[in-house]
Amino acid sequence: MDMEQPLPEAPATPAMIDPHGRAVTYLRVSVTDRCDFRCVYCMSEHMNFLPKKDLLTLEELDRVCSAFVAKGVRKLRLTGGEPLVRRDVMTLIRSLGRHLETGALDELTLTTNGSQLARHADDLFAAGVRRVNVSIDTLNEDLFQQITRWGRLPQVLEGVAAAKRAGLQVKINTVALKGVNEAEIPSLVEWAHGEGHGLTLIETMPLGDIDEDRTDQYLPLSQVRRSLAERWTLDELDERTGGPARYVKVRETGGKLGFITPLTHNFCESCNRVRLTCTGTLYMCLGQDDAADLRAPLRASDTDDLLNNAIEEAIGRKPKGHDFIIDREHNRPAVSRHMSLTGG
Ligand code: SAM
Ligand code: SF4
C-alpha cells in the first residue's frame, strides 16, 4: 500500500447503506395527508382523511427527521397532501433549518401545489429553503379547475411569482395526462423556461383508488419526448438525483426539462430515498407495501435509541425495486395507498 496516498476524507456522518449497497441520503416526509385540492389522478373527491390523533405532532416530525439527519440523510423534502396546509408547518420548517446551519443537511425543500405559497415564500427563504417544486398541469384556468377540482390557477401563479421574488428557485412539476394536457405540454415548457423555471414531466403512477380509469390517463413519456424532440433540440444532461428523473436541456429555450418515468424506465438501482408518512410509517419503496412503524418506538421513549434501532432495521429491509404496471389487465392500483399519504 502506498503510504503517501491521502486517505479519503471520512464523511461527517456515516451514511445508511441498504442491503443492495445503496446509501440512503434522502428522506421525503408527508407532513399531512390533507389537501385543499382534489386532483383527479391523486385523490377521489370524497377522501377519508386520517384522524388527527394518528398524526405525528410537529415536534415528533422534527424528532424523526433529525434522527435521519444524524444517520446521514443530507436532503429532506416535505410533501403531502399539501404541506403548506398543515397548521404551523412553518414552525417545523424553521426548526429543521437548524440542520442546514450546522452543515448536517445539504437541502431542505418542499413539493407544493402553490396555493399557500404567496404567504409563505419569504418565511421559507428565511428558514433556509432555496428551491421548491410547484405542481401545475395546465395554464388554462378552466382545465386547471377540472384537473384539481378545487384549485384556482391565478392563486397558484401568484404563489410561483412570490416564490421567485423571495429568491426561491422554482421547478414546475407537470403530470402528463393523455388527451387532457397532452397538447399543451410544449407551451407549458415555453412558459416555465421563459420564467426561468425548470419543468419536470411525470407519468401517472398507479397509487390508490381514484374515481377515474387510470388507463385513460396514462401517457408514456417516451412518446411525449419523441414529439418534443421533433420541435426542439434536447441535449441530454448527466445530472442524476438518485431518483426516477432524467434531465435534458432544451437548446432553443435554454431551460431544463425533466422526465420522471417510473413505468417505462426502471430507476431502482440508484434509489437513495425512503418516505415517511404523517403517521410515522416509513416506506422503503414508493411501489411496495412493506413498511416500518416508527411512531411506536418514537412514543415509547424520550431518548432516540428505540427509534434509531427501528430505522436501522427498516433500512435493512429496503427492497431492490418496484413493479408498477398499468395496462388493461392490471387496471388497479399496484399499491393501495394514495400518493397523498406516502408523499409524491
Ligand atoms: N400537494 C403537493 C403537490 O401537488 O405538489 C405535494 C404532494 S403531491 C402528491 C406530489 C406530486 O405527486 C405532485 O406533483 C402530483 O402531481 C404528483 N402525483 C400525485 N398523484 C400522482 C399519481 N398518481 N401519479 C403521478 N404523480 C402523481
Ligand atoms: Fe393535493 Fe398534490 Fe394530490 Fe393535487 S397532487 S390532490 S395538490 S396532494
mmCIF file of C-alpha atoms and ligand atoms in Angstrom:
data_model
loop_
_atom_site.group_PDB
_atom_site.id
_atom_site.type_symbol
_atom_site.label_atom_id
_atom_site.label_comp_id
_atom_site.label_asym_id
_atom_site.label_seq_id
_atom_site.Cartn_x
_atom_site.Cartn_y
_atom_site.Cartn_z
ATOM 1 C CA MET A 1 0.000 0.000 0.000
ATOM 2 C CA ASP A 2 1.292 3.433 -0.885
ATOM 3 C CA MET A 3 1.533 5.220 2.480
ATOM 4 C CA GLU A 4 1.792 8.591 0.725
ATOM 5 C CA GLN A 5 -1.739 8.245 -0.610
ATOM 6 C CA PRO A 6 -4.052 10.534 1.407
ATOM 7 C CA LEU A 7 -6.945 8.651 2.947
ATOM 8 C CA PRO A 8 -10.315 9.735 1.591
ATOM 9 C CA GLU A 9 -11.947 12.143 3.989
ATOM 10 C CA ALA A 10 -14.429 10.318 6.213
ATOM 11 C CA PRO A 11 -17.918 11.768 5.843
ATOM 12 C CA ALA A 12 -19.050 13.664 8.945
ATOM 13 C CA THR A 13 -21.946 11.243 9.385
ATOM 14 C CA PRO A 14 -21.713 7.701 8.063
ATOM 15 C CA ALA A 15 -24.443 7.061 5.523
ATOM 16 C CA MET A 16 -27.063 4.349 5.992
ATOM 17 C CA ILE A 17 -26.332 1.601 3.498
ATOM 18 C CA ASP A 18 -29.142 -0.732 2.450
ATOM 19 C CA PRO A 19 -28.688 -4.446 1.631
ATOM 20 C CA HIS A 20 -28.262 -3.590 -2.061
ATOM 21 C CA GLY A 21 -25.324 -1.261 -1.369
ATOM 22 C CA ARG A 22 -27.253 1.978 -1.834
ATOM 23 C CA ALA A 23 -26.679 4.877 0.588
ATOM 24 C CA VAL A 24 -29.947 6.303 1.885
ATOM 25 C CA THR A 25 -29.353 10.053 1.928
ATOM 26 C CA TYR A 26 -32.770 11.440 1.061
ATOM 27 C CA LEU A 27 -35.910 11.464 3.200
ATOM 28 C CA ARG A 28 -39.263 12.569 1.866
ATOM 29 C CA VAL A 29 -41.798 13.390 4.527
ATOM 30 C CA SER A 30 -45.519 13.648 4.040
ATOM 31 C CA VAL A 31 -46.426 16.120 6.787
ATOM 32 C CA THR A 32 -50.181 15.775 6.224
ATOM 33 C CA ASP A 33 -52.475 13.638 4.083
ATOM 34 C CA ARG A 34 -54.884 16.577 3.734
ATOM 35 C CA CYS A 35 -55.071 18.899 0.797
ATOM 36 C CA ASP A 36 -57.028 21.902 -0.414
ATOM 37 C CA PHE A 37 -57.149 20.398 -3.945
ATOM 38 C CA ARG A 38 -58.589 17.121 -5.180
ATOM 39 C CA CYS A 39 -56.510 16.365 -8.281
ATOM 40 C CA VAL A 40 -58.221 13.699 -10.350
ATOM 41 C CA TYR A 41 -55.164 11.418 -10.590
ATOM 42 C CA CYS A 42 -54.320 11.751 -6.903
ATOM 43 C CA MET A 43 -57.496 11.715 -4.828
ATOM 44 C CA SER A 44 -61.116 10.863 -5.090
ATOM 45 C CA GLU A 45 -63.424 13.821 -4.500
ATOM 46 C CA HIS A 46 -64.625 12.449 -1.185
ATOM 47 C CA MET A 47 -61.480 11.366 0.553
ATOM 48 C CA ASN A 48 -61.480 9.987 4.064
ATOM 49 C CA PHE A 49 -58.576 11.622 5.827
ATOM 50 C CA LEU A 50 -56.731 10.244 8.809
ATOM 51 C CA PRO A 51 -57.969 11.146 12.268
ATOM 52 C CA LYS A 52 -55.817 13.965 13.656
ATOM 53 C CA LYS A 53 -54.795 11.871 16.672
ATOM 54 C CA ASP A 54 -52.959 9.449 14.378
ATOM 55 C CA LEU A 55 -50.701 12.189 13.024
ATOM 56 C CA LEU A 56 -47.244 12.801 14.348
ATOM 57 C CA THR A 57 -47.083 16.171 16.056
ATOM 58 C CA LEU A 58 -44.741 18.760 14.583
ATOM 59 C CA GLU A 59 -42.310 18.049 17.441
ATOM 60 C CA GLU A 60 -42.418 14.327 16.635
ATOM 61 C CA LEU A 61 -41.852 15.000 12.939
ATOM 62 C CA ASP A 62 -38.869 17.113 13.902
ATOM 63 C CA ARG A 63 -37.516 14.302 16.080
ATOM 64 C CA VAL A 64 -37.795 11.653 13.369
ATOM 65 C CA CYS A 65 -36.334 13.930 10.669
ATOM 66 C CA SER A 66 -33.477 14.867 12.970
ATOM 67 C CA ALA A 67 -32.787 11.190 13.736
ATOM 68 C CA PHE A 68 -32.490 10.567 9.994
ATOM 69 C CA VAL A 69 -30.189 13.573 9.584
ATOM 70 C CA ALA A 70 -27.995 12.228 12.390
ATOM 71 C CA LYS A 71 -27.864 8.951 10.455
ATOM 72 C CA GLY A 72 -26.614 10.542 7.264
ATOM 73 C CA VAL A 73 -29.654 11.908 5.436
ATOM 74 C CA ARG A 74 -28.478 15.008 3.517
ATOM 75 C CA LYS A 75 -31.712 16.071 1.863
ATOM 76 C CA LEU A 76 -35.207 16.490 3.310
ATOM 77 C CA ARG A 77 -38.278 17.105 1.195
ATOM 78 C CA LEU A 78 -41.573 17.971 2.847
ATOM 79 C CA THR A 79 -44.602 16.986 0.865
ATOM 80 C CA GLY A 80 -48.102 15.644 1.428
ATOM 81 C CA GLY A 81 -51.025 16.025 0.829
ATOM 82 C CA GLU A 82 -50.355 19.724 0.741
ATOM 83 C CA PRO A 83 -47.539 20.520 3.174
ATOM 84 C CA LEU A 84 -48.451 24.194 3.462
ATOM 85 C CA VAL A 85 -51.982 23.449 4.729
ATOM 86 C CA ARG A 86 -50.646 21.749 7.860
ATOM 87 C CA ARG A 87 -51.211 24.148 10.737
ATOM 88 C CA ASP A 88 -47.995 25.821 11.921
ATOM 89 C CA VAL A 89 -45.889 23.908 9.414
ATOM 90 C CA MET A 90 -43.511 26.890 9.282
ATOM 91 C CA THR A 91 -42.532 26.108 12.887
ATOM 92 C CA LEU A 92 -41.319 22.694 11.729
ATOM 93 C CA ILE A 93 -39.569 24.126 8.674
ATOM 94 C CA ARG A 94 -37.815 26.815 10.714
ATOM 95 C CA SER A 95 -36.719 24.232 13.235
ATOM 96 C CA LEU A 96 -35.385 21.824 10.608
ATOM 97 C CA GLY A 97 -33.466 24.743 9.118
ATOM 98 C CA ARG A 98 -31.004 24.415 12.028
ATOM 99 C CA HIS A 99 -29.533 21.343 10.318
ATOM 100 C CA LEU A 100 -28.666 23.493 7.300
ATOM 101 C CA GLU A 101 -26.840 25.915 9.550
ATOM 102 C CA THR A 102 -24.753 23.161 11.142
ATOM 103 C CA GLY A 103 -23.964 21.712 7.713
ATOM 104 C CA ALA A 104 -25.535 18.351 8.623
ATOM 105 C CA LEU A 105 -28.117 18.849 5.887
ATOM 106 C CA ASP A 106 -27.468 19.972 2.308
ATOM 107 C CA GLU A 107 -31.033 20.778 1.369
ATOM 108 C CA LEU A 108 -34.427 21.380 2.898
ATOM 109 C CA THR A 109 -37.128 21.668 0.274
ATOM 110 C CA LEU A 110 -40.781 21.043 -0.410
ATOM 111 C CA THR A 111 -43.250 19.990 -3.059
ATOM 112 C CA THR A 112 -46.380 22.097 -3.018
ATOM 113 C CA ASN A 113 -49.466 22.806 -5.068
ATOM 114 C CA GLY A 114 -48.611 26.509 -4.647
ATOM 115 C CA SER A 115 -51.972 27.597 -3.243
ATOM 116 C CA GLN A 116 -50.444 28.914 0.009
ATOM 117 C CA LEU A 117 -47.055 29.818 -1.395
ATOM 118 C CA ALA A 118 -47.637 33.575 -1.693
ATOM 119 C CA ARG A 119 -47.942 33.994 2.069
ATOM 120 C CA HIS A 120 -45.102 31.611 2.965
ATOM 121 C CA ALA A 121 -42.451 32.339 0.336
ATOM 122 C CA ASP A 122 -40.417 34.869 2.348
ATOM 123 C CA ASP A 123 -40.535 32.732 5.508
ATOM 124 C CA LEU A 124 -39.412 29.680 3.551
ATOM 125 C CA PHE A 125 -36.415 31.561 2.238
ATOM 126 C CA ALA A 126 -35.616 32.864 5.726
ATOM 127 C CA ALA A 127 -35.730 29.265 7.042
ATOM 128 C CA GLY A 128 -33.052 28.222 4.567
ATOM 129 C CA VAL A 129 -35.241 26.743 1.821
ATOM 130 C CA ARG A 130 -33.767 27.621 -1.574
ATOM 131 C CA ARG A 131 -35.801 25.543 -4.015
ATOM 132 C CA VAL A 132 -39.435 24.468 -4.229
ATOM 133 C CA ASN A 133 -41.308 22.215 -6.608
ATOM 134 C CA VAL A 134 -44.722 23.519 -7.614
ATOM 135 C CA SER A 135 -47.239 21.305 -9.376
ATOM 136 C CA ILE A 136 -49.006 22.866 -12.358
ATOM 137 C CA ASP A 137 -50.550 20.653 -15.027
ATOM 138 C CA THR A 138 -52.079 23.345 -17.233
ATOM 139 C CA LEU A 139 -52.159 27.099 -17.758
ATOM 140 C CA ASN A 140 -55.782 27.017 -18.813
ATOM 141 C CA GLU A 141 -57.902 28.193 -15.883
ATOM 142 C CA ASP A 142 -60.900 26.014 -16.678
ATOM 143 C CA LEU A 143 -58.829 22.929 -17.273
ATOM 144 C CA PHE A 144 -56.868 23.650 -14.093
ATOM 145 C CA GLN A 145 -60.114 23.610 -12.171
ATOM 146 C CA GLN A 146 -61.196 20.385 -13.861
ATOM 147 C CA ILE A 147 -57.931 18.637 -13.014
ATOM 148 C CA THR A 148 -57.550 19.920 -9.457
ATOM 149 C CA ARG A 149 -61.333 20.070 -8.867
ATOM 150 C CA TRP A 150 -60.903 22.726 -6.097
ATOM 151 C CA GLY A 151 -57.849 24.673 -7.250
ATOM 152 C CA ARG A 152 -57.628 28.173 -8.724
ATOM 153 C CA LEU A 153 -54.833 28.815 -11.203
ATOM 154 C CA PRO A 154 -54.339 32.583 -10.532
ATOM 155 C CA GLN A 155 -53.685 31.860 -6.852
ATOM 156 C CA VAL A 156 -51.054 29.279 -7.762
ATOM 157 C CA LEU A 157 -49.401 31.563 -10.312
ATOM 158 C CA GLU A 158 -49.269 34.303 -7.695
ATOM 159 C CA GLY A 159 -47.575 31.780 -5.375
ATOM 160 C CA VAL A 160 -44.985 30.969 -8.031
ATOM 161 C CA ALA A 161 -44.326 34.672 -8.646
ATOM 162 C CA ALA A 162 -43.956 35.298 -4.896
ATOM 163 C CA ALA A 163 -41.508 32.402 -4.615
ATOM 164 C CA LYS A 164 -39.421 33.872 -7.409
ATOM 165 C CA ARG A 165 -39.461 37.307 -5.773
ATOM 166 C CA ALA A 166 -38.390 35.762 -2.480
ATOM 167 C CA GLY A 167 -35.342 34.256 -4.179
ATOM 168 C CA LEU A 168 -36.563 30.666 -4.274
ATOM 169 C CA GLN A 169 -35.682 28.596 -7.297
ATOM 170 C CA VAL A 170 -38.885 27.053 -8.661
ATOM 171 C CA LYS A 171 -39.310 23.814 -10.540
ATOM 172 C CA ILE A 172 -42.673 23.097 -12.090
ATOM 173 C CA ASN A 173 -43.992 19.521 -11.878
ATOM 174 C CA THR A 174 -46.493 18.534 -14.544
ATOM 175 C CA VAL A 175 -48.281 15.207 -14.656
ATOM 176 C CA ALA A 176 -48.697 14.239 -18.313
ATOM 177 C CA LEU A 177 -52.311 13.234 -18.902
ATOM 178 C CA LYS A 178 -53.423 11.641 -22.128
ATOM 179 C CA GLY A 179 -55.837 13.836 -24.075
ATOM 180 C CA VAL A 180 -56.044 16.308 -21.174
ATOM 181 C CA ASN A 181 -52.893 18.451 -21.088
ATOM 182 C CA GLU A 182 -51.018 16.476 -23.729
ATOM 183 C CA ALA A 183 -51.317 19.116 -26.460
ATOM 184 C CA GLU A 184 -50.370 21.894 -24.049
ATOM 185 C CA ILE A 185 -47.053 20.424 -22.929
ATOM 186 C CA PRO A 186 -44.871 22.468 -25.342
ATOM 187 C CA SER A 187 -46.484 25.749 -24.269
ATOM 188 C CA LEU A 188 -46.107 24.815 -20.587
ATOM 189 C CA VAL A 189 -42.409 24.196 -21.179
ATOM 190 C CA GLU A 190 -42.072 27.503 -23.037
ATOM 191 C CA TRP A 191 -43.812 29.373 -20.226
ATOM 192 C CA ALA A 192 -41.768 27.739 -17.451
ATOM 193 C CA HIS A 193 -38.453 28.232 -19.223
ATOM 194 C CA GLY A 194 -39.395 31.806 -20.104
ATOM 195 C CA GLU A 195 -39.942 32.481 -16.387
ATOM 196 C CA GLY A 196 -36.613 30.883 -15.525
ATOM 197 C CA HIS A 197 -38.128 27.721 -14.007
ATOM 198 C CA GLY A 198 -37.237 24.153 -14.854
ATOM 199 C CA LEU A 199 -40.115 21.822 -15.678
ATOM 200 C CA THR A 200 -40.396 18.112 -14.978
ATOM 201 C CA LEU A 201 -42.971 15.881 -16.580
ATOM 202 C CA ILE A 202 -44.321 12.983 -14.518
ATOM 203 C CA GLU A 203 -46.004 9.816 -15.697
ATOM 204 C CA THR A 204 -49.141 8.873 -13.780
ATOM 205 C CA MET A 205 -48.492 6.163 -11.255
ATOM 206 C CA PRO A 206 -50.990 3.566 -10.086
ATOM 207 C CA LEU A 207 -51.290 4.632 -6.449
ATOM 208 C CA GLY A 208 -54.544 4.361 -4.520
ATOM 209 C CA ASP A 209 -58.123 4.143 -5.717
ATOM 210 C CA ILE A 210 -59.384 7.231 -7.516
ATOM 211 C CA ASP A 211 -62.675 7.920 -9.254
ATOM 212 C CA GLU A 212 -61.317 7.567 -12.783
ATOM 213 C CA ASP A 213 -59.918 4.892 -15.050
ATOM 214 C CA ARG A 214 -56.129 5.133 -14.912
ATOM 215 C CA THR A 215 -55.554 3.596 -18.313
ATOM 216 C CA ASP A 216 -57.455 6.580 -19.740
ATOM 217 C CA GLN A 217 -54.917 8.978 -18.191
ATOM 218 C CA TYR A 218 -51.697 7.123 -18.804
ATOM 219 C CA LEU A 219 -49.441 8.828 -21.333
ATOM 220 C CA PRO A 220 -46.000 7.285 -21.787
ATOM 221 C CA LEU A 221 -43.365 10.000 -21.591
ATOM 222 C CA SER A 222 -41.279 8.217 -24.220
ATOM 223 C CA GLN A 223 -43.998 9.317 -26.664
ATOM 224 C CA VAL A 224 -44.034 12.901 -25.313
ATOM 225 C CA ARG A 225 -40.260 13.074 -25.538
ATOM 226 C CA ARG A 226 -40.300 11.906 -29.164
ATOM 227 C CA SER A 227 -42.745 14.600 -30.130
ATOM 228 C CA LEU A 228 -40.839 17.321 -28.210
ATOM 229 C CA ALA A 229 -37.641 16.209 -29.945
ATOM 230 C CA GLU A 230 -39.282 16.966 -33.300
ATOM 231 C CA ARG A 231 -39.836 20.550 -32.170
ATOM 232 C CA TRP A 232 -36.666 21.231 -30.142
ATOM 233 C CA THR A 233 -33.100 20.002 -29.668
ATOM 234 C CA LEU A 234 -32.947 18.075 -26.407
ATOM 235 C CA ASP A 235 -29.400 17.837 -25.055
ATOM 236 C CA GLU A 236 -29.030 15.036 -22.555
ATOM 237 C CA LEU A 237 -27.730 16.198 -19.148
ATOM 238 C CA ASP A 238 -25.653 13.966 -16.915
ATOM 239 C CA GLU A 239 -27.447 15.057 -13.807
ATOM 240 C CA ARG A 240 -28.655 12.217 -11.573
ATOM 241 C CA THR A 241 -30.587 12.769 -8.392
ATOM 242 C CA GLY A 242 -30.778 9.148 -7.296
ATOM 243 C CA GLY A 243 -34.426 9.226 -8.307
ATOM 244 C CA PRO A 244 -36.527 8.448 -11.331
ATOM 245 C CA ALA A 245 -35.863 11.763 -13.103
ATOM 246 C CA ARG A 246 -33.716 12.196 -16.193
ATOM 247 C CA TYR A 247 -32.943 15.678 -17.477
ATOM 248 C CA VAL A 248 -32.326 17.372 -20.791
ATOM 249 C CA LYS A 249 -31.565 20.959 -21.711
ATOM 250 C CA VAL A 250 -33.811 22.404 -24.370
ATOM 251 C CA ARG A 251 -31.341 24.180 -26.612
ATOM 252 C CA GLU A 252 -33.858 26.658 -28.030
ATOM 253 C CA THR A 253 -35.252 27.806 -24.658
ATOM 254 C CA GLY A 254 -32.101 27.265 -22.589
ATOM 255 C CA GLY A 255 -34.235 25.660 -19.852
ATOM 256 C CA LYS A 256 -34.106 22.313 -18.109
ATOM 257 C CA LEU A 257 -36.691 19.646 -18.766
ATOM 258 C CA GLY A 258 -37.053 16.521 -16.640
ATOM 259 C CA PHE A 259 -38.834 13.232 -17.277
ATOM 260 C CA ILE A 260 -39.999 11.067 -14.392
ATOM 261 C CA THR A 261 -40.737 7.698 -15.905
ATOM 262 C CA PRO A 262 -41.176 5.076 -13.226
ATOM 263 C CA LEU A 263 -43.210 2.899 -15.562
ATOM 264 C CA THR A 264 -41.230 2.971 -18.779
ATOM 265 C CA HIS A 265 -37.790 3.030 -17.182
ATOM 266 C CA ASN A 266 -36.549 1.327 -14.102
ATOM 267 C CA PHE A 267 -34.645 3.650 -11.804
ATOM 268 C CA CYS A 268 -34.408 1.485 -8.722
ATOM 269 C CA GLU A 269 -30.734 0.556 -8.876
ATOM 270 C CA SER A 270 -29.688 4.077 -7.901
ATOM 271 C CA CYS A 271 -32.502 4.732 -5.409
ATOM 272 C CA ASN A 272 -31.267 6.805 -2.450
ATOM 273 C CA ARG A 273 -34.551 7.600 -0.723
ATOM 274 C CA VAL A 274 -37.154 6.494 1.775
ATOM 275 C CA ARG A 275 -40.521 8.018 2.608
ATOM 276 C CA LEU A 276 -42.152 8.827 5.915
ATOM 277 C CA THR A 277 -45.891 9.323 6.243
ATOM 278 C CA CYS A 278 -47.528 11.785 8.604
ATOM 279 C CA THR A 279 -48.412 8.900 10.926
ATOM 280 C CA GLY A 280 -44.796 7.820 11.252
ATOM 281 C CA THR A 281 -44.857 4.903 8.841
ATOM 282 C CA LEU A 282 -41.675 4.511 6.866
ATOM 283 C CA TYR A 283 -41.973 3.176 3.318
ATOM 284 C CA MET A 284 -38.718 1.916 1.962
ATOM 285 C CA CYS A 285 -40.073 1.903 -1.626
ATOM 286 C CA LEU A 286 -42.837 4.009 -3.249
ATOM 287 C CA GLY A 287 -44.025 0.980 -5.182
ATOM 288 C CA GLN A 288 -44.080 -1.665 -2.436
ATOM 289 C CA ASP A 289 -46.329 -2.170 0.565
ATOM 290 C CA ASP A 290 -43.638 -3.166 3.052
ATOM 291 C CA ALA A 291 -43.303 -0.534 5.770
ATOM 292 C CA ALA A 292 -41.974 0.077 9.251
ATOM 293 C CA ASP A 293 -43.791 1.797 12.089
ATOM 294 C CA LEU A 294 -41.616 4.492 13.632
ATOM 295 C CA ARG A 295 -44.373 6.061 15.716
ATOM 296 C CA ALA A 296 -44.432 3.343 18.375
ATOM 297 C CA PRO A 297 -40.673 3.422 19.079
ATOM 298 C CA LEU A 298 -40.764 7.228 18.903
ATOM 299 C CA ARG A 299 -43.513 7.454 21.528
ATOM 300 C CA ALA A 300 -42.168 4.640 23.696
ATOM 301 C CA SER A 301 -39.167 6.584 24.893
ATOM 302 C CA ASP A 302 -37.830 10.115 25.284
ATOM 303 C CA THR A 303 -34.443 9.030 24.004
ATOM 304 C CA ASP A 304 -33.881 8.010 20.393
ATOM 305 C CA ASP A 305 -32.436 4.504 20.952
ATOM 306 C CA LEU A 306 -35.600 2.602 20.042
ATOM 307 C CA LEU A 307 -36.262 4.934 17.124
ATOM 308 C CA ASN A 308 -32.719 4.517 15.809
ATOM 309 C CA ASN A 309 -32.990 0.727 16.029
ATOM 310 C CA ALA A 310 -36.295 0.787 14.158
ATOM 311 C CA ILE A 311 -34.785 2.973 11.423
ATOM 312 C CA GLU A 312 -31.790 0.685 11.009
ATOM 313 C CA GLU A 313 -33.974 -2.400 10.922
ATOM 314 C CA ALA A 314 -36.182 -0.771 8.250
ATOM 315 C CA ILE A 315 -33.265 0.287 6.047
ATOM 316 C CA GLY A 316 -32.059 -3.314 6.298
ATOM 317 C CA ARG A 317 -35.297 -4.318 4.559
ATOM 318 C CA LYS A 318 -35.239 -1.789 1.691
ATOM 319 C CA PRO A 319 -36.355 -3.775 -1.346
ATOM 320 C CA LYS A 320 -34.448 -3.883 -4.585
ATOM 321 C CA GLY A 321 -37.201 -2.306 -6.637
ATOM 322 C CA HIS A 322 -40.861 -1.852 -7.520
ATOM 323 C CA ASP A 323 -43.143 -3.455 -10.056
ATOM 324 C CA PHE A 324 -45.614 -0.898 -11.308
ATOM 325 C CA ILE A 325 -47.711 -1.842 -14.307
ATOM 326 C CA ILE A 326 -50.674 -0.040 -15.843
ATOM 327 C CA ASP A 327 -52.487 -1.878 -18.576
ATOM 328 C CA ARG A 328 -55.963 -3.121 -19.245
ATOM 329 C CA GLU A 329 -55.461 -6.311 -17.264
ATOM 330 C CA HIS A 330 -53.819 -4.550 -14.334
ATOM 331 C CA ASN A 331 -56.165 -1.598 -14.070
ATOM 332 C CA ARG A 332 -55.942 -1.426 -10.325
ATOM 333 C CA PRO A 333 -53.530 0.331 -8.026
ATOM 334 C CA ALA A 334 -50.204 -1.517 -7.637
ATOM 335 C CA VAL A 335 -50.196 -0.318 -4.057
ATOM 336 C CA SER A 336 -53.352 0.621 -2.238
ATOM 337 C CA ARG A 337 -52.214 3.832 -0.538
ATOM 338 C CA HIS A 338 -52.598 7.199 -2.228
ATOM 339 C CA MET A 339 -49.670 9.353 -3.273
ATOM 340 C CA SER A 340 -51.001 11.993 -0.863
ATOM 341 C CA LEU A 341 -50.288 9.636 2.040
ATOM 342 C CA THR A 342 -46.833 8.458 1.029
ATOM 343 C CA GLY A 343 -45.862 11.835 -0.401
ATOM 344 C CA GLY A 344 -45.088 12.411 -4.052
HETATM 345 N N1 SAM B 1 -49.721 18.674 -2.898
HETATM 346 C C1 SAM B 1 -48.392 18.812 -3.347
HETATM 347 C C2 SAM B 1 -48.344 18.907 -4.865
HETATM 348 O O1 SAM B 1 -49.346 18.650 -5.514
HETATM 349 O O2 SAM B 1 -47.271 19.239 -5.366
HETATM 350 C C3 SAM B 1 -47.452 17.727 -2.875
HETATM 351 C C4 SAM B 1 -47.969 16.326 -2.874
HETATM 352 S S1 SAM B 1 -48.342 15.627 -4.466
HETATM 353 C C5 SAM B 1 -48.859 14.025 -4.004
HETATM 354 C C6 SAM B 1 -46.722 15.478 -5.171
HETATM 355 C C7 SAM B 1 -46.665 15.252 -6.652
HETATM 356 O O3 SAM B 1 -47.214 13.996 -6.953
HETATM 357 C C8 SAM B 1 -47.429 16.271 -7.476
HETATM 358 O O4 SAM B 1 -46.567 16.797 -8.467
HETATM 359 C C9 SAM B 1 -48.526 15.465 -8.098
HETATM 360 O O5 SAM B 1 -48.866 15.968 -9.360
HETATM 361 C C10 SAM B 1 -47.931 14.093 -8.158
HETATM 362 N N2 SAM B 1 -48.905 12.989 -8.173
HETATM 363 C C11 SAM B 1 -49.980 12.785 -7.385
HETATM 364 N N3 SAM B 1 -50.610 11.633 -7.692
HETATM 365 C C12 SAM B 1 -49.906 11.072 -8.703
HETATM 366 C C13 SAM B 1 -50.027 9.891 -9.462
HETATM 367 N N4 SAM B 1 -50.989 9.000 -9.235
HETATM 368 N N5 SAM B 1 -49.109 9.670 -10.436
HETATM 369 C C14 SAM B 1 -48.087 10.543 -10.669
HETATM 370 N N6 SAM B 1 -47.921 11.676 -9.984
HETATM 371 C C15 SAM B 1 -48.817 11.953 -9.016
HETATM 372 FE FE1 SF4 B 2 -53.356 17.681 -3.387
HETATM 373 FE FE2 SF4 B 2 -50.973 17.459 -4.521
HETATM 374 FE FE3 SF4 B 2 -52.681 15.390 -4.545
HETATM 375 FE FE4 SF4 B 2 -53.228 17.502 -6.011
HETATM 376 S S1 SF4 B 2 -51.464 16.157 -6.251
HETATM 377 S S2 SF4 B 2 -54.676 16.442 -4.638
HETATM 378 S S3 SF4 B 2 -52.444 19.138 -4.802
HETATM 379 S S4 SF4 B 2 -51.748 16.267 -2.784
#
